[in-house]
Short mmCIF file of C-alpha atoms in Angstrom, two decimals:
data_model
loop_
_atom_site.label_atom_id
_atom_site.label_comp_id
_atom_site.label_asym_id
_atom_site.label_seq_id
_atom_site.Cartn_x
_atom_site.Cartn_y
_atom_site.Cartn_z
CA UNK A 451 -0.58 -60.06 72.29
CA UNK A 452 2.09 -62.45 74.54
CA UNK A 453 3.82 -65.01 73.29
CA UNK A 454 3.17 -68.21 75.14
CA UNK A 455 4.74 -71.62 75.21
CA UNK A 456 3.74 -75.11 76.38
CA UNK A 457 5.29 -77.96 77.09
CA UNK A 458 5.64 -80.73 76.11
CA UNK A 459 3.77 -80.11 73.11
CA UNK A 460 2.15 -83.80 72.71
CA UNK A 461 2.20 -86.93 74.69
CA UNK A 462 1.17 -90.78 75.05
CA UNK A 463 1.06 -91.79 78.43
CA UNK A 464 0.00 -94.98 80.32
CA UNK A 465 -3.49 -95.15 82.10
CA UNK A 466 -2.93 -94.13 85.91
CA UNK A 467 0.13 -92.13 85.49
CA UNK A 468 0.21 -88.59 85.68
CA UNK A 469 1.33 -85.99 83.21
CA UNK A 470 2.52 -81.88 84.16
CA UNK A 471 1.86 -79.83 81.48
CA UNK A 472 4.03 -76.42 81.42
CA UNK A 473 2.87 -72.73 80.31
CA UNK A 474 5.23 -69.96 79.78
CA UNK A 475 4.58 -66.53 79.12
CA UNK A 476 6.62 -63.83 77.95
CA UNK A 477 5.39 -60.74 79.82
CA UNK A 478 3.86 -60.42 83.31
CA UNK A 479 0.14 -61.03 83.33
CA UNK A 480 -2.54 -61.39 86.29
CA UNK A 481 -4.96 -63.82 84.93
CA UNK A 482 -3.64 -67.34 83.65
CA UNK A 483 -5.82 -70.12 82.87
CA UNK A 484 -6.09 -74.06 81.68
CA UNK A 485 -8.72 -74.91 79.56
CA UNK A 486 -9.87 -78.43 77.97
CA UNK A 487 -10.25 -79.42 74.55
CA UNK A 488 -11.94 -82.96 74.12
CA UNK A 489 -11.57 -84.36 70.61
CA UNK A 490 -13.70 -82.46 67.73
CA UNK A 491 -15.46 -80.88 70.82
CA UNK A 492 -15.20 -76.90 71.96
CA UNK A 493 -12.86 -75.63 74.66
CA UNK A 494 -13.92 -76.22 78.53
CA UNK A 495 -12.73 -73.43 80.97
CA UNK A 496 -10.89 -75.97 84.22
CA UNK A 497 -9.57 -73.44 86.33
CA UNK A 498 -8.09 -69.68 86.80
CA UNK A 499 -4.28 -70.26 87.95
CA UNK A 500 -3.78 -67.74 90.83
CA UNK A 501 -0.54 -66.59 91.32
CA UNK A 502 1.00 -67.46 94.56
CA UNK A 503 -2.68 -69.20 96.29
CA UNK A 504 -5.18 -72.17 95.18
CA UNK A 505 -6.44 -72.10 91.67
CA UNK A 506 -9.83 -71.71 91.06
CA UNK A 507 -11.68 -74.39 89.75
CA UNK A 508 -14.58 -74.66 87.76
CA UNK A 509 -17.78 -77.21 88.09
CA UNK A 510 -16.45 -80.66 87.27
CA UNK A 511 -12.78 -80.14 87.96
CA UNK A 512 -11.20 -81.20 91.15
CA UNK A 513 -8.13 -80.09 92.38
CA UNK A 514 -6.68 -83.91 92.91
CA UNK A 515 -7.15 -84.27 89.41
CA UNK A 516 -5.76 -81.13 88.22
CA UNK A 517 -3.43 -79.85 90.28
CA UNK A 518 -2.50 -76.08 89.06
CA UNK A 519 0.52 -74.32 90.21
CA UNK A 520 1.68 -70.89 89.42
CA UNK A 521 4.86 -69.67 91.45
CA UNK A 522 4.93 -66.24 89.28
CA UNK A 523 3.33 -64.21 86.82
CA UNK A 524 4.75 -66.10 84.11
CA UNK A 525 4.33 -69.47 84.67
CA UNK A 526 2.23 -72.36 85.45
CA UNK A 527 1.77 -75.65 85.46
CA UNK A 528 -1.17 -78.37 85.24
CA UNK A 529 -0.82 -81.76 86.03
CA UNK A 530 -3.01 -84.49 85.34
CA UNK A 531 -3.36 -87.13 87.76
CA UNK A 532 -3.89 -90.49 87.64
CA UNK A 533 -5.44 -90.57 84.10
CA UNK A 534 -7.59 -92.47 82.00
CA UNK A 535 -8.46 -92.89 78.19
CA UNK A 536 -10.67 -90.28 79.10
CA UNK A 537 -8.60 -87.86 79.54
CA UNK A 538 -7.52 -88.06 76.51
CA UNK A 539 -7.56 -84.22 75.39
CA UNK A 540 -5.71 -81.01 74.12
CA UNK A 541 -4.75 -78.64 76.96
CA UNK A 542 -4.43 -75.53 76.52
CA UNK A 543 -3.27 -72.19 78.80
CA UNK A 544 -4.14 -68.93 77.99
CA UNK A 545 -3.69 -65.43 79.59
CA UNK A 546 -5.67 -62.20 79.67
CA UNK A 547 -4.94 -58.26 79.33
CA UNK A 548 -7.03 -57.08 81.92
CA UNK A 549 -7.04 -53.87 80.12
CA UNK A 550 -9.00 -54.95 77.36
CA UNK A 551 -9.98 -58.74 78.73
CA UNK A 552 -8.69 -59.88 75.16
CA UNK A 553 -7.86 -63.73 76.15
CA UNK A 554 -4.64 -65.59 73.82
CA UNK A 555 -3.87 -69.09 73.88
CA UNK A 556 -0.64 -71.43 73.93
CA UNK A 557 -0.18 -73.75 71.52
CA UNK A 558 -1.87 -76.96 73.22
CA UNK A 559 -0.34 -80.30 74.62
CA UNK A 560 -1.96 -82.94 72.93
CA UNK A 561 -2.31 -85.62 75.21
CA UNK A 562 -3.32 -89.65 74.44
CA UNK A 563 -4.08 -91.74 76.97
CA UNK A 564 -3.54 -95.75 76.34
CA UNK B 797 -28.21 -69.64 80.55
CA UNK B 798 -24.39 -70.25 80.34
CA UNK B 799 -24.33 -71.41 77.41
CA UNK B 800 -23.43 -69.79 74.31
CA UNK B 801 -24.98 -71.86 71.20
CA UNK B 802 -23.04 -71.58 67.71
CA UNK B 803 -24.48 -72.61 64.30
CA UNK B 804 -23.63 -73.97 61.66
CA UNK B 805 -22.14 -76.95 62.97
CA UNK B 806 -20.04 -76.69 59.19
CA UNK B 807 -20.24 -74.63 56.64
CA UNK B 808 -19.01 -75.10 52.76
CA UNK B 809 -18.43 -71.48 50.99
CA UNK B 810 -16.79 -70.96 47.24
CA UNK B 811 -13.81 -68.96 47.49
CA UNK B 812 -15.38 -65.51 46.83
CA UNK B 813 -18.03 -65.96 49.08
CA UNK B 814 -19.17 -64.81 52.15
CA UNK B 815 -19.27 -66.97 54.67
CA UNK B 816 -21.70 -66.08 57.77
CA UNK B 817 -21.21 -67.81 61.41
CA UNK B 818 -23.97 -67.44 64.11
CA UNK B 819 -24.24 -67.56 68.04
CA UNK B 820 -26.71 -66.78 70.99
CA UNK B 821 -26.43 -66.93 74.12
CA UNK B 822 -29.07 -66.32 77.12
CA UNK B 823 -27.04 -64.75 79.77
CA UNK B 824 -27.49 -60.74 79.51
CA UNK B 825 -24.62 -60.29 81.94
CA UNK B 826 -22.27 -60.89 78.67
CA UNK B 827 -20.29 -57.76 78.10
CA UNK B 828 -17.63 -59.18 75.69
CA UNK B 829 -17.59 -61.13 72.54
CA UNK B 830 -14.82 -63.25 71.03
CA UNK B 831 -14.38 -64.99 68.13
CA UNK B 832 -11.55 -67.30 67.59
CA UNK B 833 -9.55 -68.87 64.77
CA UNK B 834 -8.24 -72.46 65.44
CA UNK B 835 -6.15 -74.56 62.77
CA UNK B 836 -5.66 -78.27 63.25
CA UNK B 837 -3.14 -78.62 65.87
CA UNK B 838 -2.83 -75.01 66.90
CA UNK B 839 -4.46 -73.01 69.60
CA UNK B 840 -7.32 -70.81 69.06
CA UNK B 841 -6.27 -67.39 67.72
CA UNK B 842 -8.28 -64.16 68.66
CA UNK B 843 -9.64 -63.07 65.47
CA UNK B 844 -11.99 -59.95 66.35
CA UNK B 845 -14.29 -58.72 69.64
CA UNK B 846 -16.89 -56.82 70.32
CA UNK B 847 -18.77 -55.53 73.22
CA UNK B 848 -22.35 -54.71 73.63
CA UNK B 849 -21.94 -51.43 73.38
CA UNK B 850 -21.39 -50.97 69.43
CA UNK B 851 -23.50 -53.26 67.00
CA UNK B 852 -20.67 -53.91 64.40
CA UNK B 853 -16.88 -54.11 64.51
CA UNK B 854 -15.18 -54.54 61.21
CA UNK B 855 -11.57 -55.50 60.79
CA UNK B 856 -10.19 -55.91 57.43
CA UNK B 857 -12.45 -58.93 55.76
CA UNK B 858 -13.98 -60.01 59.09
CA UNK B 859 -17.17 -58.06 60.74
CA UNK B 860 -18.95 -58.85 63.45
CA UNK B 861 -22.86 -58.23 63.87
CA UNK B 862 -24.25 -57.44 67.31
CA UNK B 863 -28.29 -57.69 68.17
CA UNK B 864 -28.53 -57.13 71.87
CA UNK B 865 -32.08 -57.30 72.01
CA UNK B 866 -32.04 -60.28 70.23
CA UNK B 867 -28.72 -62.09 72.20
CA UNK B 868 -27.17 -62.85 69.04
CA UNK B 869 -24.02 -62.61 67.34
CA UNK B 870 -22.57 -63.41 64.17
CA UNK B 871 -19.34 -63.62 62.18
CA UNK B 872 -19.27 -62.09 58.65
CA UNK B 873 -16.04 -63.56 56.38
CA UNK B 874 -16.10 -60.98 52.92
CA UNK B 875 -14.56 -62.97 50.22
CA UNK B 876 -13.17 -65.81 51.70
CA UNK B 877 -10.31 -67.45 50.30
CA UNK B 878 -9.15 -71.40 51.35
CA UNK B 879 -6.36 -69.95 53.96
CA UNK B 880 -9.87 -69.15 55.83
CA UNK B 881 -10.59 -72.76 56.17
CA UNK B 882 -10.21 -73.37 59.71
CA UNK B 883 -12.83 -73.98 63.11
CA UNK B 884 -14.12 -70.86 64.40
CA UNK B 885 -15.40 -70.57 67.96
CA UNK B 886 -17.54 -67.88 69.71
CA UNK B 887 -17.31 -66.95 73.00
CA UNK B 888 -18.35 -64.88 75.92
CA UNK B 889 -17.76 -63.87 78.93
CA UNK B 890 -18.23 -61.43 81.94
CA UNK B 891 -16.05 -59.05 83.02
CA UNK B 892 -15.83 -58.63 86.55
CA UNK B 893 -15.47 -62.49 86.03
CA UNK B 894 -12.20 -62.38 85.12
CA UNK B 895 -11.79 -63.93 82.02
CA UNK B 896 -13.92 -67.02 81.92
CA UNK B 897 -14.80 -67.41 78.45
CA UNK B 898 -17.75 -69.40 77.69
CA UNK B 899 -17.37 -71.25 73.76
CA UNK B 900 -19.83 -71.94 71.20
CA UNK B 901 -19.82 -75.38 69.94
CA UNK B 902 -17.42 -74.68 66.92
CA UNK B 903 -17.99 -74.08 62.97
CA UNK B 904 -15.52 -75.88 60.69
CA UNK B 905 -15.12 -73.90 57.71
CA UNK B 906 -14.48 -75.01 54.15
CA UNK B 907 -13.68 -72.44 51.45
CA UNK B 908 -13.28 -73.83 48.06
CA UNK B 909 -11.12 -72.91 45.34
#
């Protein structure tokens, strides 16, 4: 497994601010990505972060709302822009072993929206 | 025919028990099978996988149950204890995808002493 940090770990932000969420791995992997969890709800996949190009996103994300950066193989970063009560959410980052395509998550940022 | 649908929505098990979590999904380009553990205010922890290839993968008390034919899936908990009470997702995904998982809705767990 990899050990993977986020921060900050929870915040309460203003509506139409914007909020970067960090991920941190400890060990070199290829496939990074953010995913979505609205409250009580499941986990929604928003993008693959692609190291050193654009991220991928999926249907319903935008990149000016979620700007994804990921300068190395250990790192990454999601912003949310401009937000709204609905964004009120847990993000989460996770990584992949290729080898095996087992998939482990960070811890979540727990983010509130006023 | 992305969709991966998970039932039940909650479950309520006697310490003891065994506590049995379902999920089918449409798309027969699956080739792997996740199930994950997620405590309040944590991220989801992998619990166990399979892939289409075996119908059963047992580790320790959890097993899962494959039916390709029948696209379904299920979670098997022997003797569940309250540390077990948690939400537990399915998932799937592709593999030449690259990792997209696709969740079940979530089963919130309640083992009772």
């Amino acid at each position: 497994s990899a050990v993977i940090s986020q921060k900050p770990s929870r915040d309460i932000c203003q509506r139409g601010t914007s909020l970067t969420i960090q991920c941190q791995v400890d060990s070199q992997v290829t496939m990074m990505f953010w995913y979505r969890q609205q409250p009580g709800q499941s986990l929604t996949l928003i993008a693959t972060a692609n190291q050193g190009s654009e991220a991928t996103y999926e249907s319903g994300f935008v990149i000016d709302k979620f700007p994804i950066s990921r300068p190395n193989l250990t790192f990454s970063t999601l912003t949310v822009s401009n937000m709204s009560p609905e964004d009120s959410s847990i993000y989460l980052c996770s990584v992949e072993h290729l080898a095996n395509n087992e998939q482990f998550f960070g811890p979540g940022t727990r983010l509130t929206v006023l | 025919q992305q969709q991966v649908k998970q039932s039940p929505q909650s479950l309520i098990v006697q310490k003891g028990g065994i506590s049995i979590i379902n999920c089918a999904y449409e798309n027969t380009a699956f080739d792997y099978f996740p199930w994950y553990q997620q405590f309040p205010g944590k991220g989801p922890a992998l619990l166990i996988a399979i892939r289409p290839d075996v119908s059963e993968k047992k580790e320790g008390r959890f097993t899962i149950s494959f039916n390709k034919s029948a696209k379904q899936f299920s979670l098997h908990i022997m003797d569940s204890q309250p540390g077990d009470s948690a939400t537990y997702f399915c998932a799937a995904s592709i593999s030449y995808q690259g990792g997209k998982l696709i969740f079940g809705q979530g089963t919130e767990l309640s083992v009772k002493p």
